[in-house]
Amino acid sequence: MHSLDSFAQDKLDDLKRRQLYRSLSETLREDGIWVERDGRQLLSFSCNDYLNLTQHPSIKQAAVAAIEEYGAGSGASRLITGNHPLYAKLEARLAHLKSTDAACVFGSGYLTNTGVIPVLIGQDGLVLIDELSHACIYAGAQLSRGTVITFRHNDIDHVNELLERHRSQHRHALIVTDGVFSMDGDLAPLDELLSLGQRFDAWLMSDDAHGIGVVGGGRGSSFSANARIPVPLQMGTLSKAIGSYGGYLCASAPVVELMRNRARTLIYSTGLPPACVAAAIAALDLIEREPAYAALPVEKAKAFTKRAGLPPAQSPIVPIVIGDEEGAVAASRLLENEGYLVVAIRPPTVPPGTARLRLTFTAQHPDDKIENLADFVREKILG
Ligand SMILES: *Cc1c(COP(=O)(O)O)cnc(C)c1O
């Protein structure tokens, strides 16, 4: 065998031995909540389409209209000729939603984190990351070539300790955390992190991929305590509750201006297709118009946790930690037999020994189905 192929096969065999092998399943999504896999209809609790906007008629219509007007693709990076007129509109809407001076749209959430962090932090800088933060925050921090240290999940005292020990040896410091944790569904203490950071001149960046559209009246995790927490760097994605594709950073005018000049994932990557940008604008319209609709995913998650006897949900994400990989996969299969799609999440997406079911609730999940699922989980999985 060619050495390249035997290298790949050895790696795959090892993953299979460790129950970590992954494969793609063809999935048909024709409405917001039902999916079809291998000819079977399943009620999905594994989509991040919290508001079911990927399938919303007025949002699809906005995307179609943008294709008709501007074409299927953007044709170049934003700094060359890819900056179609919808971009400015979307950025103004995002800045307004987050109460920041400005916003910058990137190709995806992943490209936002890997673009933004290296602009702010260089070799002489310090990045402190909550240990449960998303993989692309780590990727961005690695690209910065600064000193990267993780702190214990949501542990303010640990952040304080690390800043006391390390801050003075670095020119700049950045604290980065998920606002809503993607695999745990809990919220970061953004107000405490912000004031602690200010004491040490450490900048705070929140990743609101799972916050925008669904917590804080749809405005995200920095609005979840009813007061605005002025986090200076707020990034997120347009691919979850917003139902489209792309990423963004909301920040001050000079920070956004700097990103447009220095963020390599913005400069050297093609602009988003106009349809993505148009769909995101239409989604933001809907979220601002209908805050009661935006509140539904968290309400449904809370109804589920109450009935299943789990700690109250803080976001649309509810984890059920099983522990070992095999157990998590078996629990997922059990649910699939009942007609529910709940994908098992395994390491390295979550820490070793914490393989889990991760349920996501969306605005259109029927209440009776949620009740049935909660009863089944309580009796057959937790019981
Ligand atoms: C999904 C996710 C991202 C990546 O966003 P994409 O737009 O899908 O690339 C970043 N951060 C968190 C916390 C996420 O859950």
Coordinates of C-alpha atoms and ligand atoms in Angstrom, one line a residue:
M1 CA 0.0 0.0 0.0
H2 CA 1.1 3.6 -0.7
S3 CA 2.6 5.1 2.5
L4 CA 0.0 7.9 2.4
D5 CA -2.9 5.5 2.3
S6 CA -1.5 3.2 5.0
F7 CA -0.9 6.2 7.1
A8 CA -4.6 7.1 6.7
Q9 CA -5.8 3.6 7.3
D10 CA -3.7 3.2 10.5
K11 CA -5.2 6.4 11.9
L12 CA -8.7 5.3 11.0
D13 CA -8.2 1.8 12.6
D14 CA -7.0 3.5 15.7
L15 CA -10.1 5.8 15.9
K16 CA -12.4 2.8 15.4
R17 CA -10.6 0.9 18.2
R18 CA -11.2 3.9 20.5
Q19 CA -14.9 4.3 19.5
L20 CA -14.0 7.7 18.1
Y21 CA -14.6 7.0 14.5
R22 CA -17.0 9.4 12.8
S23 CA -18.9 9.1 9.6
L24 CA -21.2 11.4 7.6
S25 CA -24.9 10.5 7.5
E26 CA -26.9 11.9 4.6
T27 CA -29.6 14.0 6.2
L28 CA -32.5 15.6 4.5
R29 CA -34.0 18.6 6.3
E30 CA -37.2 19.7 4.8
D31 CA -38.7 21.7 7.6
G32 CA -37.3 23.1 10.8
I33 CA -37.5 20.0 13.0
W34 CA -38.0 16.8 11.1
V35 CA -35.1 15.1 9.3
E36 CA -34.9 12.1 7.1
R37 CA -32.1 9.6 7.5
D38 CA -31.9 6.2 5.7
G39 CA -35.5 6.7 4.7
R40 CA -36.7 7.2 8.3
Q41 CA -38.4 10.4 9.6
L42 CA -36.8 11.5 12.9
L43 CA -37.7 14.4 15.1
S44 CA -34.3 16.2 15.4
F45 CA -33.0 17.5 18.7
S46 CA -29.5 17.9 17.2
C47 CA -29.9 21.0 14.9
N48 CA -28.6 24.4 15.9
D49 CA -31.4 25.9 13.8
Y50 CA -32.9 27.2 17.1
L51 CA -35.5 29.4 15.4
N52 CA -36.1 27.1 12.4
L53 CA -35.2 30.0 10.2
T54 CA -33.3 27.9 7.7
Q55 CA -36.7 26.9 6.4
H56 CA -38.6 30.2 7.0
P57 CA -40.5 31.3 3.8
S58 CA -39.6 35.0 4.1
I59 CA -35.9 34.2 4.7
K60 CA -35.7 31.8 1.8
Q61 CA -37.4 34.4 -0.3
A62 CA -34.8 37.0 0.7
A63 CA -32.0 34.6 -0.3
V64 CA -33.6 33.9 -3.7
A65 CA -34.1 37.6 -4.4
A66 CA -30.4 38.3 -3.6
I67 CA -29.3 35.6 -6.0
E68 CA -31.5 37.1 -8.7
E69 CA -30.1 40.6 -8.0
Y70 CA -26.4 40.0 -7.3
G71 CA -25.6 36.4 -8.4
A72 CA -24.7 33.1 -6.8
G73 CA -21.3 34.1 -5.5
S74 CA -19.4 37.2 -4.5
G75 CA -16.6 36.8 -7.0
A76 CA -13.6 37.9 -4.8
S77 CA -12.5 38.8 -1.3
R78 CA -14.3 41.7 0.3
L79 CA -11.3 44.0 -0.1
I80 CA -11.1 43.4 -3.9
T81 CA -14.6 43.3 -5.4
G82 CA -16.6 40.9 -3.2
N83 CA -18.1 43.6 -0.9
H84 CA -21.7 43.6 -2.4
P85 CA -24.1 46.2 -1.1
L86 CA -25.8 43.8 1.4
Y87 CA -22.7 43.7 3.6
A88 CA -23.0 47.2 4.9
K89 CA -26.7 46.7 5.7
L90 CA -26.0 43.5 7.6
E91 CA -23.1 45.0 9.6
A92 CA -25.2 48.0 10.6
R93 CA -28.0 45.6 11.7
L94 CA -25.5 43.5 13.8
A95 CA -24.0 46.6 15.4
H96 CA -27.4 47.9 16.3
L97 CA -28.5 44.5 17.8
K98 CA -25.4 44.4 20.0
S99 CA -25.2 48.1 20.8
T100 CA -21.7 48.4 19.4
D101 CA -20.3 51.1 17.2
A102 CA -19.5 48.7 14.4
A103 CA -19.4 45.2 13.1
C104 CA -17.4 43.1 10.7
V105 CA -18.8 40.1 8.8
F106 CA -16.4 37.1 8.1
G107 CA -16.9 33.9 6.1
S108 CA -17.9 31.8 9.2
G109 CA -17.6 31.7 12.9
Y110 CA -14.5 29.6 12.7
L111 CA -12.9 32.1 10.3
T112 CA -13.9 34.9 12.7
N113 CA -12.1 33.5 15.7
T114 CA -9.1 32.4 13.7
G115 CA -9.0 35.8 12.1
V116 CA -9.6 38.1 15.0
I117 CA -7.4 36.7 17.8
P118 CA -4.1 36.9 15.9
V119 CA -4.8 40.5 15.0
L120 CA -5.1 41.4 18.7
I121 CA -2.4 39.2 20.2
G122 CA 1.1 38.5 19.0
Q123 CA 4.1 36.5 20.3
D124 CA 4.4 38.8 23.3
G125 CA 0.8 38.5 24.2
L126 CA -1.3 36.3 26.6
V127 CA -4.6 34.5 25.8
L128 CA -6.7 33.1 28.6
I129 CA -9.3 30.7 27.4
D130 CA -12.1 29.0 29.3
E131 CA -11.3 25.3 29.1
L132 CA -14.7 24.4 27.6
S133 CA -14.6 27.0 24.9
H134 CA -15.1 26.1 21.2
A135 CA -12.3 24.5 19.2
C136 CA -11.9 27.5 16.9
I137 CA -11.0 29.8 19.8
Y138 CA -8.1 27.5 20.5
A139 CA -7.2 27.5 16.8
G140 CA -7.2 31.3 16.8
A141 CA -5.1 31.5 19.9
Q142 CA -2.6 29.0 18.5
L143 CA -2.3 31.1 15.3
S144 CA -1.6 34.2 17.4
R145 CA 1.7 32.5 18.7
G146 CA 1.1 34.2 22.1
T147 CA 1.1 32.4 25.4
V148 CA -2.1 30.4 25.7
I149 CA -3.4 29.3 29.1
T150 CA -6.8 27.7 29.8
F151 CA -8.7 28.5 33.0
R152 CA -11.1 26.2 34.8
H153 CA -14.6 26.4 33.5
N154 CA -16.3 29.6 34.6
D155 CA -13.8 29.9 37.5
I156 CA -13.3 33.7 38.1
D157 CA -10.8 33.0 40.9
H158 CA -8.7 31.0 38.6
V159 CA -8.7 33.8 36.0
N160 CA -7.7 36.2 38.7
E161 CA -4.9 33.9 39.9
L162 CA -3.6 33.5 36.3
L163 CA -3.7 37.3 35.6
E164 CA -1.8 38.0 38.8
R165 CA 0.8 35.5 37.9
H166 CA 1.2 36.1 34.2
R167 CA -0.2 39.5 33.1
S168 CA 2.9 41.6 33.8
Q169 CA 5.1 39.5 31.5
H170 CA 3.0 40.2 28.5
R171 CA 2.3 43.3 26.4
H172 CA -1.4 42.6 25.8
A173 CA -3.8 40.1 27.3
L174 CA -7.1 38.7 26.0
I175 CA -9.7 36.6 27.9
V176 CA -11.9 34.5 25.6
T177 CA -14.9 32.5 26.4
D178 CA -18.1 31.1 24.9
G179 CA -21.0 33.2 26.1
V180 CA -23.3 30.2 25.9
F181 CA -21.2 27.0 26.1
S182 CA -21.8 24.9 23.0
M183 CA -21.7 21.5 24.6
D184 CA -23.0 22.3 28.1
G185 CA -25.5 25.0 27.5
D186 CA -24.5 27.1 30.5
L187 CA -23.6 30.8 30.4
A188 CA -20.3 32.5 31.1
P189 CA -20.1 35.1 33.9
L190 CA -19.4 37.9 31.4
D191 CA -20.0 40.8 33.9
E192 CA -17.4 39.4 36.3
L193 CA -14.9 38.5 33.6
L194 CA -15.3 42.1 32.2
S195 CA -14.6 43.8 35.5
L196 CA -11.7 41.5 36.3
G197 CA -10.2 42.0 32.9
Q198 CA -10.5 45.8 33.3
R199 CA -8.5 45.6 36.6
F200 CA -5.6 43.9 34.7
D201 CA -6.1 45.6 31.3
A202 CA -7.0 42.3 29.7
W203 CA -9.5 42.6 26.9
L204 CA -12.7 40.4 26.9
M205 CA -14.0 38.5 23.9
S206 CA -17.2 36.5 24.0
D207 CA -18.2 33.9 21.5
D208 CA -22.0 34.1 21.1
A209 CA -22.5 31.4 18.5
H210 CA -25.3 29.9 20.6
G211 CA -26.5 33.2 22.2
I212 CA -27.5 35.4 19.3
G213 CA -31.2 35.1 18.5
V214 CA -32.0 33.0 21.5
V215 CA -30.9 34.5 24.8
G216 CA -31.1 38.1 26.1
G217 CA -34.3 38.8 24.1
G218 CA -32.5 37.6 21.0
R219 CA -29.6 40.1 21.5
G220 CA -27.3 37.4 23.0
S221 CA -25.4 36.5 26.1
S222 CA -24.2 40.0 26.9
F223 CA -27.9 41.0 27.4
S224 CA -28.9 37.9 29.4
A225 CA -28.9 39.6 32.8
N226 CA -31.4 42.2 31.6
A227 CA -28.7 44.9 31.6
R228 CA -26.2 45.3 28.8
I229 CA -22.7 44.0 29.6
P230 CA -20.4 46.1 27.4
V231 CA -18.1 43.3 26.3
P232 CA -15.7 45.0 23.8
L233 CA -15.3 42.0 21.5
Q234 CA -18.4 40.1 20.7
M235 CA -18.2 37.5 18.0
G236 CA -20.8 35.0 16.8
T237 CA -22.1 33.0 13.9
L238 CA -24.9 33.6 11.3
S239 CA -25.2 29.8 10.9
K240 CA -27.2 28.8 14.0
A241 CA -30.2 30.7 15.2
I242 CA -29.8 33.1 12.3
G243 CA -30.3 30.2 9.9
S244 CA -27.8 31.2 7.3
Y245 CA -24.0 31.1 7.1
G246 CA -21.1 33.5 8.1
G247 CA -19.6 35.0 11.2
Y248 CA -19.3 38.4 12.7
L249 CA -17.4 40.5 15.2
C250 CA -19.2 43.4 16.9
A251 CA -16.8 46.0 18.4
S252 CA -15.7 49.6 18.4
A253 CA -15.1 51.4 15.1
P254 CA -11.3 51.4 15.4
V255 CA -11.2 47.6 16.2
V256 CA -13.5 46.8 13.3
E257 CA -11.4 49.1 11.0
L258 CA -8.2 47.2 12.2
M259 CA -9.9 43.8 11.4
R260 CA -10.6 45.0 7.8
N261 CA -7.0 45.8 7.4
R262 CA -5.3 42.9 9.3
A263 CA -7.5 39.9 9.7
R264 CA -6.1 37.3 7.3
T265 CA -9.2 35.2 7.1
L266 CA -11.1 38.3 5.9
I267 CA -8.4 39.5 3.5
Y268 CA -7.5 36.2 1.9
S269 CA -10.9 34.5 1.7
T270 CA -13.7 35.2 -0.7
G271 CA -16.7 37.2 0.4
L272 CA -19.9 35.4 1.4
P273 CA -22.5 34.6 -1.3
P274 CA -25.1 37.4 -1.4
A275 CA -27.9 34.9 -0.5
C276 CA -26.2 34.2 2.9
V277 CA -26.0 37.9 3.7
A278 CA -29.6 38.6 2.6
A279 CA -30.9 35.7 4.6
A280 CA -29.1 36.9 7.7
I281 CA -30.6 40.4 7.3
A282 CA -34.1 38.9 7.0
A283 CA -33.5 36.8 10.1
L284 CA -32.4 39.8 12.2
D285 CA -35.5 41.6 11.0
L286 CA -37.6 38.7 12.3
I287 CA -35.8 38.4 15.6
E288 CA -36.1 42.2 16.3
R289 CA -39.8 42.1 15.4
E290 CA -40.7 39.0 17.3
P291 CA -38.8 38.7 20.7
A292 CA -41.5 36.3 22.0
Y293 CA -40.7 33.9 19.2
A294 CA -36.9 34.2 20.0
A295 CA -37.7 33.3 23.6
L296 CA -39.3 29.9 22.6
P297 CA -36.2 27.7 22.3
V298 CA -35.1 28.4 25.9
E299 CA -38.7 28.1 27.2
K300 CA -38.9 24.6 25.5
A301 CA -35.6 23.6 26.9
K302 CA -36.7 24.6 30.4
A303 CA -39.9 22.6 30.1
F304 CA -37.9 19.6 29.1
T305 CA -35.4 19.8 31.9
K306 CA -38.2 20.3 34.5
R307 CA -40.1 17.2 33.3
A308 CA -37.0 15.1 32.9
G309 CA -35.7 16.0 36.4
L310 CA -32.6 17.7 35.2
P311 CA -31.1 21.0 36.3
P312 CA -32.9 24.0 34.7
A313 CA -31.8 24.8 31.2
Q314 CA -30.1 28.2 30.8
S315 CA -30.1 28.1 27.0
P316 CA -31.6 25.9 24.2
I317 CA -28.8 23.4 24.8
V318 CA -29.2 20.6 27.3
P319 CA -26.4 18.1 27.9
I320 CA -27.0 14.6 29.3
V321 CA -23.5 13.4 30.3
I322 CA -23.2 9.6 30.0
G323 CA -19.5 9.2 30.5
D324 CA -18.1 6.6 28.2
E325 CA -18.3 6.7 24.4
E326 CA -20.1 3.4 24.0
G327 CA -22.8 4.4 26.5
A328 CA -23.4 7.7 24.8
V329 CA -23.7 6.0 21.4
A330 CA -26.0 3.3 22.8
A331 CA -28.3 6.0 24.4
S332 CA -28.4 7.8 21.1
R333 CA -29.4 4.6 19.3
L334 CA -32.1 4.0 21.9
L335 CA -33.6 7.4 21.2
E336 CA -33.4 6.9 17.5
N337 CA -35.5 3.7 17.8
E338 CA -38.1 5.9 19.4
G339 CA -38.0 8.3 16.5
Y340 CA -35.8 11.0 18.0
L341 CA -32.5 12.2 16.6
V342 CA -30.1 13.0 19.4
V343 CA -26.5 12.8 18.3
A344 CA -23.9 11.5 20.8
I345 CA -21.0 13.9 21.3
R346 CA -17.7 12.3 22.0
P347 CA -14.1 13.4 22.7
P348 CA -12.3 15.4 21.5
T349 CA -15.3 17.6 21.1
V350 CA -15.9 17.2 24.8
P351 CA -13.3 16.2 27.5
P352 CA -12.5 12.5 27.9
G353 CA -14.9 10.7 30.2
T354 CA -17.8 13.1 29.5
A355 CA -19.3 11.7 26.3
R356 CA -22.9 12.8 26.2
L357 CA -26.2 13.3 24.5
R358 CA -26.6 17.0 23.5
L359 CA -30.1 18.1 22.9
T360 CA -31.0 21.4 21.3
F361 CA -34.5 22.8 21.5
T362 CA -36.0 24.9 18.8
A363 CA -39.0 27.3 18.5
Q364 CA -41.2 24.8 16.7
H365 CA -40.7 21.6 18.7
P366 CA -44.3 20.5 19.7
D367 CA -44.8 20.5 23.4
D368 CA -46.3 17.0 23.5
K369 CA -43.3 15.6 21.8
I370 CA -41.0 17.3 24.3
E371 CA -43.0 15.8 27.1
N372 CA -42.8 12.3 25.6
L373 CA -39.1 12.7 25.1
A374 CA -38.6 13.9 28.7
D375 CA -40.5 10.9 30.1
F376 CA -38.5 8.5 28.0
V377 CA -35.2 10.1 29.0
R378 CA -36.1 10.1 32.7
E379 CA -37.2 6.4 32.7
K380 CA -34.9 4.8 30.1
I381 CA -31.7 6.9 30.2
L382 CA -31.4 8.6 33.5
G383 CA -33.3 5.9 35.4
Ligands
LIG1 C1 -20.5 26.7 15.8 C2 -19.5 27.5 16.6 C3 -18.6 28.2 16.0 C4 -18.3 28.2 14.6 O1 -19.2 28.9 13.8 P1 -19.4 28.5 12.3 O2 -20.1 29.6 11.7 O3 -20.2 27.2 12.2 O4 -18.0 28.3 11.7 C5 -17.8 29.1 16.8 N1 -18.0 29.1 18.2 C6 -18.9 28.3 18.8 C7 -19.0 28.4 20.3 C8 -19.7 27.5 18.0 O5 -20.6 26.7 18.6

